[in-house]
CSV table of C-alpha atoms and ligand atoms in Angstrom, one decimal:
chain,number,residue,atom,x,y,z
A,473,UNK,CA,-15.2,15.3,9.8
A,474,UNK,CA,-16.4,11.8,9.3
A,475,UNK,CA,-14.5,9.7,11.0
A,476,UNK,CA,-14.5,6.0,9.7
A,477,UNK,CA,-11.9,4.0,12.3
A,478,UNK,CA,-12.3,0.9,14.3
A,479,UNK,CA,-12.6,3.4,17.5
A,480,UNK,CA,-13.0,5.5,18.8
A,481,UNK,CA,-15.6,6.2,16.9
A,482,UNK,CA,-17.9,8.5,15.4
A,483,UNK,CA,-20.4,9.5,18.3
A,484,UNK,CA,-23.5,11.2,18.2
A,485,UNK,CA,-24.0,14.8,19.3
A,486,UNK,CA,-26.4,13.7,22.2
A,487,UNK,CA,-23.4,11.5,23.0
A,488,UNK,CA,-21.1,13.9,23.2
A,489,UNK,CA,-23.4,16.7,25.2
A,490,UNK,CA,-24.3,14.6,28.2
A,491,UNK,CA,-19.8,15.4,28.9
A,492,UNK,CA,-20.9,19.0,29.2
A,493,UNK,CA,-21.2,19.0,33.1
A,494,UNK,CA,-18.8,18.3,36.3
A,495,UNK,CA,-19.7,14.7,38.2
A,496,UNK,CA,-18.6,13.7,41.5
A,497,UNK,CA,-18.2,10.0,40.9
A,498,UNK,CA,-19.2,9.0,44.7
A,499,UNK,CA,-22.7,11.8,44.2
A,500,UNK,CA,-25.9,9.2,45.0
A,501,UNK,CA,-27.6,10.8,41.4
A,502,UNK,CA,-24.0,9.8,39.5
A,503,UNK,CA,-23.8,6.7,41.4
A,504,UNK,CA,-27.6,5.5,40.4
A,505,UNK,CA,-26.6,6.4,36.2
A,506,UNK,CA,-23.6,3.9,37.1
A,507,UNK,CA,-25.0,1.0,38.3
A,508,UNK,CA,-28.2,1.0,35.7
A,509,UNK,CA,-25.4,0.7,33.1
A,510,UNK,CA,-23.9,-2.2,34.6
A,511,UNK,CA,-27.3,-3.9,34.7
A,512,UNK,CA,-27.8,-2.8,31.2
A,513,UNK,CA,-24.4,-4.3,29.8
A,514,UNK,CA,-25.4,-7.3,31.4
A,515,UNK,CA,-28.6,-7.9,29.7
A,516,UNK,CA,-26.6,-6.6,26.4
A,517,UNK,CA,-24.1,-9.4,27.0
A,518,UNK,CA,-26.6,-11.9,28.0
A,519,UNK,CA,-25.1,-12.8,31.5
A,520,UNK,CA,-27.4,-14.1,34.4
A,521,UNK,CA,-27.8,-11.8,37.6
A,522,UNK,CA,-26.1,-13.1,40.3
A,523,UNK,CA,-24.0,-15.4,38.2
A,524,UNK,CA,-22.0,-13.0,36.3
A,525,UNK,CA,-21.0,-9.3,37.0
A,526,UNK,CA,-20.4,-6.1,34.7
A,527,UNK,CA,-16.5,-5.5,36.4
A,528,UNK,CA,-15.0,-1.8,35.0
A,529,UNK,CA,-11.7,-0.6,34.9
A,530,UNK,CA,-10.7,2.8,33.2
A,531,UNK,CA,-8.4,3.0,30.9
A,532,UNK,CA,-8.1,1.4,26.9
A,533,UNK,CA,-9.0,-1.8,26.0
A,534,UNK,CA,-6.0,-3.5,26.5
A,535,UNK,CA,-6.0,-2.8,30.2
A,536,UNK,CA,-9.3,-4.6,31.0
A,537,UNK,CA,-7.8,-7.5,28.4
A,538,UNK,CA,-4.5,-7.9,30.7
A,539,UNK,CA,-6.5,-7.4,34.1
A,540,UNK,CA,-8.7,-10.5,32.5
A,541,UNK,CA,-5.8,-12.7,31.6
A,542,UNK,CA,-3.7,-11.8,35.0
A,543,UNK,CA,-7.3,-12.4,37.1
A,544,UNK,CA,-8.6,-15.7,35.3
A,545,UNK,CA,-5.3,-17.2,34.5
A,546,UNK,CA,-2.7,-18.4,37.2
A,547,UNK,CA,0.5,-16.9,37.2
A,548,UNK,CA,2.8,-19.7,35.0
A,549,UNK,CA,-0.3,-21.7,33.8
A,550,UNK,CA,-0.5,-21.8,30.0
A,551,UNK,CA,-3.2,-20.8,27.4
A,552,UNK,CA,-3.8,-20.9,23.8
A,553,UNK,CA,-3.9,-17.6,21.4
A,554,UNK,CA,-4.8,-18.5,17.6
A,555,UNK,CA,-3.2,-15.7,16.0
A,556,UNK,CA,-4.4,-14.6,13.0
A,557,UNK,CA,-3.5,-10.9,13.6
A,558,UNK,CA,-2.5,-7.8,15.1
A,559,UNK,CA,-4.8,-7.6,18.5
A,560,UNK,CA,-4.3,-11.6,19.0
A,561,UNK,CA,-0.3,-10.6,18.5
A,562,UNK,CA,-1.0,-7.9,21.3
A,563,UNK,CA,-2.7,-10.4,23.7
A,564,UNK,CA,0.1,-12.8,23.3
A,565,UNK,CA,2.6,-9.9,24.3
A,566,UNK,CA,0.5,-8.6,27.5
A,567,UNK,CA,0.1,-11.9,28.9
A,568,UNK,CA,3.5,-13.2,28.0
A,569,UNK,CA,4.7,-10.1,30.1
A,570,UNK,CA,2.3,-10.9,33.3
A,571,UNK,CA,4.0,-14.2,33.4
A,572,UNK,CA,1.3,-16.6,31.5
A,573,UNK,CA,2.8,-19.6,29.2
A,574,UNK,CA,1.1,-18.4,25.7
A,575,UNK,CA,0.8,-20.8,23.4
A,576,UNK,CA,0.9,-19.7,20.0
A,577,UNK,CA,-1.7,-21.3,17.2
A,578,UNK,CA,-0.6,-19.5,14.2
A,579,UNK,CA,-3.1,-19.0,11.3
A,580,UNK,CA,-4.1,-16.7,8.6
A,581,UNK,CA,-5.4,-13.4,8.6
A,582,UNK,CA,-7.5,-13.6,5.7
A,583,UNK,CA,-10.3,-15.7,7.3
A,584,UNK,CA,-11.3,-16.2,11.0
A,585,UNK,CA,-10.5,-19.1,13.4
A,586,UNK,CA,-13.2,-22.1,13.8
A,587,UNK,CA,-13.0,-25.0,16.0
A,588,UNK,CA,-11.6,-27.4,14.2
A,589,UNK,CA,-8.2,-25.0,13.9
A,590,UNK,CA,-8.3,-25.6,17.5
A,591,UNK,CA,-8.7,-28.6,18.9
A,592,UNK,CA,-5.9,-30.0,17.4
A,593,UNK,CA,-3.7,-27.3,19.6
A,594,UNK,CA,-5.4,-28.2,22.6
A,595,UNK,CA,-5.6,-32.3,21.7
A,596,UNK,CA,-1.6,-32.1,21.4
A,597,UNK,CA,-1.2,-30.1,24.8
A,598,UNK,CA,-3.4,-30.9,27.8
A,599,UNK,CA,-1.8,-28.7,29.9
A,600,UNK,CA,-3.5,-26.1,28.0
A,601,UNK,CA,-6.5,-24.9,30.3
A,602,UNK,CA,-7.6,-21.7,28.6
A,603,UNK,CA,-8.1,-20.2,25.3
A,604,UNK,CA,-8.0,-16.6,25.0
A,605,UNK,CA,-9.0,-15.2,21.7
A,606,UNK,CA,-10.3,-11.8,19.9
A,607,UNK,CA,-13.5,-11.9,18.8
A,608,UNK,CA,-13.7,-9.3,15.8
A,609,UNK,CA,-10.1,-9.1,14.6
A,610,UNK,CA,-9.6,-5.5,14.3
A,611,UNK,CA,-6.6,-6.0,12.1
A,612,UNK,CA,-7.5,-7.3,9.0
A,613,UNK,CA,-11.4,-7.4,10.0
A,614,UNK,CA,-12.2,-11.3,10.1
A,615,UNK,CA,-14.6,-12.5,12.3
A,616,UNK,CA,-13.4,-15.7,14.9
A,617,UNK,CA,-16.0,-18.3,15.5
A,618,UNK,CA,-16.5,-17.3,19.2
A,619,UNK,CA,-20.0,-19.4,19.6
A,620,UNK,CA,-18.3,-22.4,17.1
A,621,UNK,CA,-15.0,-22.6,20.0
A,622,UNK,CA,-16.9,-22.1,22.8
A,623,UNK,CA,-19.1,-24.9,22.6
A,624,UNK,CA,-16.1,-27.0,21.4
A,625,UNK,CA,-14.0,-25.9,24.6
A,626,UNK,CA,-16.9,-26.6,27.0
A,627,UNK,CA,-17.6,-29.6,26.0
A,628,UNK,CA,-13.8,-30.6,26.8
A,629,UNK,CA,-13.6,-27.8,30.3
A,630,UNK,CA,-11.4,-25.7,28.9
A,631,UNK,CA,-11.9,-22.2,30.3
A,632,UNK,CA,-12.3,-18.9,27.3
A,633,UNK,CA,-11.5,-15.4,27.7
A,634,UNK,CA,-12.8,-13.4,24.9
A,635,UNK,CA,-11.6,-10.0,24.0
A,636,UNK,CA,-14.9,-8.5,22.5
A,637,UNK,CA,-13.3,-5.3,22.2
A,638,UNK,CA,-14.9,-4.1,19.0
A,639,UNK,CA,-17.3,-6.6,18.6
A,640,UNK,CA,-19.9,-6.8,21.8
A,641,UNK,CA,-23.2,-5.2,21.5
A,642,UNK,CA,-23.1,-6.1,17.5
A,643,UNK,CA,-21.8,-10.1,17.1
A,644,UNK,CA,-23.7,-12.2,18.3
A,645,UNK,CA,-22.8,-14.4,22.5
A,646,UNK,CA,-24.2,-14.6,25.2
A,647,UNK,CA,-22.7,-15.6,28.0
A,648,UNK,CA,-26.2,-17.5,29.4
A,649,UNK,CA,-25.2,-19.7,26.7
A,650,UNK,CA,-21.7,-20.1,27.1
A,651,UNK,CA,-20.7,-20.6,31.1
A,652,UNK,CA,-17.4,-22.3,29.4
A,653,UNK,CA,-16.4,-18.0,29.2
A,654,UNK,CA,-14.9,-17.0,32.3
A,655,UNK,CA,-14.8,-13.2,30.6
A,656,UNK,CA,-15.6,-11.0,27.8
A,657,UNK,CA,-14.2,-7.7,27.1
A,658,UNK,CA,-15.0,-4.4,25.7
A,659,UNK,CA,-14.7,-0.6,25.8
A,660,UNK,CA,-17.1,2.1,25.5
A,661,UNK,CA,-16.0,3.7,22.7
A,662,UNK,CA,-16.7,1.0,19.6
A,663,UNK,CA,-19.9,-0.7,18.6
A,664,UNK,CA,-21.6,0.6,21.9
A,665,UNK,CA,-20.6,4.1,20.0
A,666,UNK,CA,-19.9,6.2,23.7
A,667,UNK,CA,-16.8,8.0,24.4
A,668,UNK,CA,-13.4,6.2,25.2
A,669,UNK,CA,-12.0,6.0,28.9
A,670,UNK,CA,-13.2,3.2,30.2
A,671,UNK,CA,-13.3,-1.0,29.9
A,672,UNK,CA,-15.5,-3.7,31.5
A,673,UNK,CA,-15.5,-7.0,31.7
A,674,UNK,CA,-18.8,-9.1,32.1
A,675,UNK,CA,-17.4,-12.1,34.0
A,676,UNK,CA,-17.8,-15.3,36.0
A,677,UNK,CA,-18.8,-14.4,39.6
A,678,UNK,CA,-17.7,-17.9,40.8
A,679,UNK,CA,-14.7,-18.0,39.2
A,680,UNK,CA,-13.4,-14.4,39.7
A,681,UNK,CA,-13.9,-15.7,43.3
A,682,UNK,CA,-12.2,-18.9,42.9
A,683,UNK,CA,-9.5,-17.0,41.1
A,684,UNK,CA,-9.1,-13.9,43.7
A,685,UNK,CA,-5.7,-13.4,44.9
A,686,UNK,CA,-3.7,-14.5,41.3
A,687,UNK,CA,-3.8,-11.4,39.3
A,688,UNK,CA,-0.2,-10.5,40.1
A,689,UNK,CA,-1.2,-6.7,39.9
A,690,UNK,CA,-3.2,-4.6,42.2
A,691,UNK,CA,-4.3,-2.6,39.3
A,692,UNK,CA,-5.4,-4.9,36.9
A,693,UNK,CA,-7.4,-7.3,38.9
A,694,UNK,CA,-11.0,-8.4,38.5
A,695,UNK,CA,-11.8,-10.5,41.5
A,696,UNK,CA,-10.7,-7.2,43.6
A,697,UNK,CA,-13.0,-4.6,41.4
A,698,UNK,CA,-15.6,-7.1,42.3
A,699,UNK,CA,-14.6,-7.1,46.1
A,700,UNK,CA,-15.0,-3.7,45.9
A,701,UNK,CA,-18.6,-3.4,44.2
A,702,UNK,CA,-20.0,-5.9,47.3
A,703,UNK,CA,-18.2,-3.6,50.1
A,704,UNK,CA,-18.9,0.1,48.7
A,705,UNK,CA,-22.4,-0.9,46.4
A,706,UNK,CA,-22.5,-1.6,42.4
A,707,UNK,CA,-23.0,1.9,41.7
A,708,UNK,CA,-19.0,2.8,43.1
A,709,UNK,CA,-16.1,2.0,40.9
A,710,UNK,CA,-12.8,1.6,42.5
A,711,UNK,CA,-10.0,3.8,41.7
A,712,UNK,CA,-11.5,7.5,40.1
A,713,UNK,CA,-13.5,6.7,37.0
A,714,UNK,CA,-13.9,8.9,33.8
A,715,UNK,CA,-17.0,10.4,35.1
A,716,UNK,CA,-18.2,12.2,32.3
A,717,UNK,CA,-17.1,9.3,29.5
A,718,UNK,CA,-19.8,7.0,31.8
A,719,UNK,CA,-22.7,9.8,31.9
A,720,UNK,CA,-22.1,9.8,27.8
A,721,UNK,CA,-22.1,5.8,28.4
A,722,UNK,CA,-25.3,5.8,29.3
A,723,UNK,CA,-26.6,8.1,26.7
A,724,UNK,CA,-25.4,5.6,23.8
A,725,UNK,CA,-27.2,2.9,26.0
A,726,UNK,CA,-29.8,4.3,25.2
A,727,UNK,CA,-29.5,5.6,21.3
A,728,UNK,CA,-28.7,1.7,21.4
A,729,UNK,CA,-31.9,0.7,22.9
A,730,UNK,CA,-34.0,2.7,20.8
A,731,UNK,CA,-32.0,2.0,17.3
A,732,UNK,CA,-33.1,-1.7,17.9
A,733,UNK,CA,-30.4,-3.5,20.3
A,734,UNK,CA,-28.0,-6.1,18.9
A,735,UNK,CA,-29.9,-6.9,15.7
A,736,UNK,CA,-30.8,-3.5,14.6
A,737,UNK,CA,-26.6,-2.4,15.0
A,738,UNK,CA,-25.8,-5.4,13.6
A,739,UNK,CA,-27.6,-4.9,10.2
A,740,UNK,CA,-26.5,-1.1,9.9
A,741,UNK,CA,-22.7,-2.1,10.3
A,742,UNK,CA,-23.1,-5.0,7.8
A,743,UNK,CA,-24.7,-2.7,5.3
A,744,UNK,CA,-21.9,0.0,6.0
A,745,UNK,CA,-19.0,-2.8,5.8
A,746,UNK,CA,-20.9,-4.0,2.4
A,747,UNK,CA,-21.1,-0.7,0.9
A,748,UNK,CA,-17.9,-0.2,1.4
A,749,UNK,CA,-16.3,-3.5,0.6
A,750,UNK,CA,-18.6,-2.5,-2.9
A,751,UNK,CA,-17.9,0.7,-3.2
A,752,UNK,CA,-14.3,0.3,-3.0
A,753,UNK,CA,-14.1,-2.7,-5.4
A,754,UNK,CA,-16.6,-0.7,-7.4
A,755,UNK,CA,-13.3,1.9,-8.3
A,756,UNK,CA,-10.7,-0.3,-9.0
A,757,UNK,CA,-9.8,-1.2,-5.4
A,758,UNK,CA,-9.0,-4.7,-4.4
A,759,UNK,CA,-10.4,-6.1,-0.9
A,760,UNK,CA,-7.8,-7.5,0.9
A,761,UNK,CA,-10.4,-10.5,2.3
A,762,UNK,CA,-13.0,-12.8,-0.1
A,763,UNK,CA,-16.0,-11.4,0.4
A,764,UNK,CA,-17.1,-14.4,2.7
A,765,UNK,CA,-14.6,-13.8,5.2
A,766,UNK,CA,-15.8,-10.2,5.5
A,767,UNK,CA,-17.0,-8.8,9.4
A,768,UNK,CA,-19.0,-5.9,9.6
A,769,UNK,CA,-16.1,-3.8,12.0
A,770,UNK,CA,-13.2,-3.2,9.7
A,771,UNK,CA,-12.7,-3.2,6.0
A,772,UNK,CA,-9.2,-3.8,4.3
A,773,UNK,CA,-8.2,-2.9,0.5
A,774,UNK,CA,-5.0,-3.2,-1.1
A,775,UNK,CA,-3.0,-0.4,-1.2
A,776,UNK,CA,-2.7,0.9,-5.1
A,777,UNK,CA,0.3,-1.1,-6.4
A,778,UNK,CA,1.4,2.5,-7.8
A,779,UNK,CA,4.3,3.5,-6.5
A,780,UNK,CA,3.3,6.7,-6.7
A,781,UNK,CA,1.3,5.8,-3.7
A,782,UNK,CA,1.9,6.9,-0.7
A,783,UNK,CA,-0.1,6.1,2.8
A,784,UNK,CA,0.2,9.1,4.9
A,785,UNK,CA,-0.4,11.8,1.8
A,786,UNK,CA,-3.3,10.1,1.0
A,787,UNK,CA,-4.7,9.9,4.4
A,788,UNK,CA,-4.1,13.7,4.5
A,789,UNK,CA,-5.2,14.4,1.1
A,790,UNK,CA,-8.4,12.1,2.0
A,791,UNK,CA,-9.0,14.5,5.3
A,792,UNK,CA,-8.7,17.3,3.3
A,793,UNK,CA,-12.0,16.1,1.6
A,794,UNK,CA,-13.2,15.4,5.4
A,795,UNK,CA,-13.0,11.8,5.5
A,796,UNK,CA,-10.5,10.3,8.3
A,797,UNK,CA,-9.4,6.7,8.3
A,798,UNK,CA,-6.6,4.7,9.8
A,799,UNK,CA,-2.7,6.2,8.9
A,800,UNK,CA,-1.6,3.1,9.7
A,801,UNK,CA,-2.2,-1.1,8.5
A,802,UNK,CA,-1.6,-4.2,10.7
A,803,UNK,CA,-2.2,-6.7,8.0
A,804,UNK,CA,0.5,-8.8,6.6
A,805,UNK,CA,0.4,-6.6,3.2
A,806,UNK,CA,-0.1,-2.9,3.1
A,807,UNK,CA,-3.9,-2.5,3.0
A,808,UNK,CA,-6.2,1.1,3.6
A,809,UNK,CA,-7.5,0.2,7.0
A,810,UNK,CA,-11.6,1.6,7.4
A,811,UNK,CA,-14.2,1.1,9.9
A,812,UNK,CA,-17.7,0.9,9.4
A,813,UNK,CA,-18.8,1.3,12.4
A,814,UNK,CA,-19.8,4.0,14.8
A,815,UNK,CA,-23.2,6.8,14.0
A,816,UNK,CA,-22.8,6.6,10.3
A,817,UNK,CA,-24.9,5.0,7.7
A,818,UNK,CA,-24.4,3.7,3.7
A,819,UNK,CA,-24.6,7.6,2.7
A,820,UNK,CA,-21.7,8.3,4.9
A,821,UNK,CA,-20.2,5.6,3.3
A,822,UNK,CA,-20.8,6.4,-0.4
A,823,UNK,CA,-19.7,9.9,0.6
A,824,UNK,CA,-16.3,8.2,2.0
A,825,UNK,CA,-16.1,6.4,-1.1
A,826,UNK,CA,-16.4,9.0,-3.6
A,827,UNK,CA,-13.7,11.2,-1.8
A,828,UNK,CA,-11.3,8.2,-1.5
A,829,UNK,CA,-11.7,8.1,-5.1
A,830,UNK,CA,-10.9,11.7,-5.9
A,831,UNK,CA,-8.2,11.7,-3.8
A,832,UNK,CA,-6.4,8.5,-5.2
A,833,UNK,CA,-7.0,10.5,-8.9
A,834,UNK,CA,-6.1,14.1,-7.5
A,835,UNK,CA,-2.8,12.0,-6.3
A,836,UNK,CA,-2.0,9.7,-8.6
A,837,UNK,CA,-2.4,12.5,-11.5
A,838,UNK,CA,-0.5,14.8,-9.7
A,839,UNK,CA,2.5,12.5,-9.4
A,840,UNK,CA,2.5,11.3,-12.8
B,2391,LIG,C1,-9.7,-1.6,20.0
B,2391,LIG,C2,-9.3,-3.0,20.4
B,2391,LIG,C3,-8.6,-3.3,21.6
B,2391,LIG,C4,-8.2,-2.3,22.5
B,2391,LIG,O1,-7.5,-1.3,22.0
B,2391,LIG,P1,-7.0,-0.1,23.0
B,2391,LIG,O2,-6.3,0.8,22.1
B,2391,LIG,O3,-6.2,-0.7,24.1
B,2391,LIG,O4,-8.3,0.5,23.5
B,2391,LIG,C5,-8.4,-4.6,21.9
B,2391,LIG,N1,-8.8,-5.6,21.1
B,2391,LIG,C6,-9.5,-5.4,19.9
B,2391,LIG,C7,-9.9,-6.5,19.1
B,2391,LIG,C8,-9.7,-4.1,19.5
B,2391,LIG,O5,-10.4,-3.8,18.4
């Protein structure tokens, strides 16, 4: 099956055989695997040792995005979401619920946020001391301006949280260059291309000590995961860890490594996302974005106008032909919902294309 979703994704099949074996997450051999990762994701994420730290926390994405949010932002102080789709909707929920003031910048999902859709926001509001933002919008698959903001909010001291879920290792910030970011976010189990089970968030050492004590949840809180890696040693996780999820962590670390690093993923998803966005135009399909506004994560078409069109019997009929995508849309219109990233290449993709063609015909035909 070739699976083409915004995560998890696609793996490769060393990925998947370094699971094949029982860990004891406090052993000294697991123990040394885990804290080589963390110094790896910092280097991936451009931090500085001993200014910021790779903090984990098991679970999905949104649980590391809610510990980040409870940790770095004080319990009734307010901070600004643009929203310009599904995830940034999700944030706004989470930290709503933990008790932060959200304020809400609404936008379009059809192209990504820049500074200047900003500032205004924050100029109108000075009680505003944080932005919190998604990086690669996973909904409609716009890219945000994550280097463009930061630099605008450092130069005026407001604090950014960036959920990076599906976009670190492949877009482009580092944090060396942007001390204005408190924390970014991810998961194994997207551009990284390892298994799901757990989050991390590189972060702030100062300020996930400044901020220790605020989280409101003794789950979800940074400053304490951090307390925990100085008392018990970087290579012990608090609370029991997906063992064999971080063993196939650092197998991806290194298929990442040798691929190329950042760049290297980078250009393979663009040329996936292209040949898609092509391929799918190519029979009759309409992109739901311009072609400028494109990332390289997520592509979004039209559904066929047809009525004889019908979401969940195509994405059946499509699996049929062994092509997966998303059974589900969280644009504003009903759109087809396919990644382009994970251990795939443009062969995968004209492969993807060719059955999503045959199925639409075999459908449409049959209905008629
Ligand atoms: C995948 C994703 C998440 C996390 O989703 P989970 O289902 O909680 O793992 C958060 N933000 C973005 C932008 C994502 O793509």
């Amino acid at each position: 099956m070739l699976l083409l979703i915004p995560g998890p994704v696609q793996t490769r099949p060393e990925v998947r055989a370094a699971m094949a074996q029982d860990i004891a997450p406090w052993d000294r051999d697991f123990q040394a695997v885990y804290a080589r990762i963390r110094e790896r994701i910092l280097a991936v994420a451009g931090g500085t040792p001993g200014e910021h730290a790779t903090l984990p926390l098991q679970g999905a994405g949104h649980f590391v995005t809610e510990a980040a949010i409870r940790t770095f932002v004080a319990p009734g102080a307010k901070l600004l979401i643009p929203m310009n789709g599904a995830y940034a909707q999700r944030m706004a929920r989470l930290a709503r619920e933990a008790g932060r003031v959200v304020v809400e910048l609404p936008l379009t999902d059809t192209r990504g946020a820049v500074a200047e859709d900003i500032l205004p926001a924050l100029d109108a509001d000075p009680s505003i001391g944080s932005v919190a933002m998604v990086f690669n919008e996973t909904g409609s698959g716009i890219v945000n301006d994550a280097g463009g903001i930061g630099d605008a909010l450092r130069a005026r001291g407001t604090r950014l949280i960036l959920d990076a879920v599906s976009a670190f290792g492949v877009l482009p910030f580092r944090l060396d260059q942007h001390p204005e970011c408190d924390a970014l976010v991810f998961t194994s189990g997207k551009c990284l291309e390892g298994m799901p089970g757990i989050g991390f968030a590189v972060a702030r050492i100062d300020r996930a000590d400044a901020c220790a004590g605020q989280a409101g949840s003794w789950s979800l809180d940074l400053s304490d995961v951090l307390v925990h890696a100085r008392r018990s040693g970087w290579g012990s996780i608090r609370f029991t860890p997906p063992v064999q999820a971080i063993a196939a962590f650092d197998v991806a670390l290194d298929l990442y490594d040798a691929e190329g690093g950042q760049p290297a993923r980078f250009a393979r998803y663009r040329a996936n996302a292209d040949a898609l966005y092509d391929g799918l135009a190519a029979i009759g399909l309409r992109p739901y974005l311009e072609k400028r506004h494109q990332g390289p994560v997520i592509v979004t078409i039209h559904q066929p106008a047809d009525p004889r069109f019908d979401l969940m019997t195509f994405v059946e009929a499509l699996k049929h032909r062994g092509v997966l995508i998303s059974n589900f849309y969280n644009t504003a219109a009903p759109t087809l919902r396919i990644g382009a990233i994970g251990a795939i290449t443009t062969d995968d993709i004209r492969r993807a294309v060719a059955a999503i063609g045959a199925t639409l015909e075999d459908m449409l035909a049959k209905a008629a």
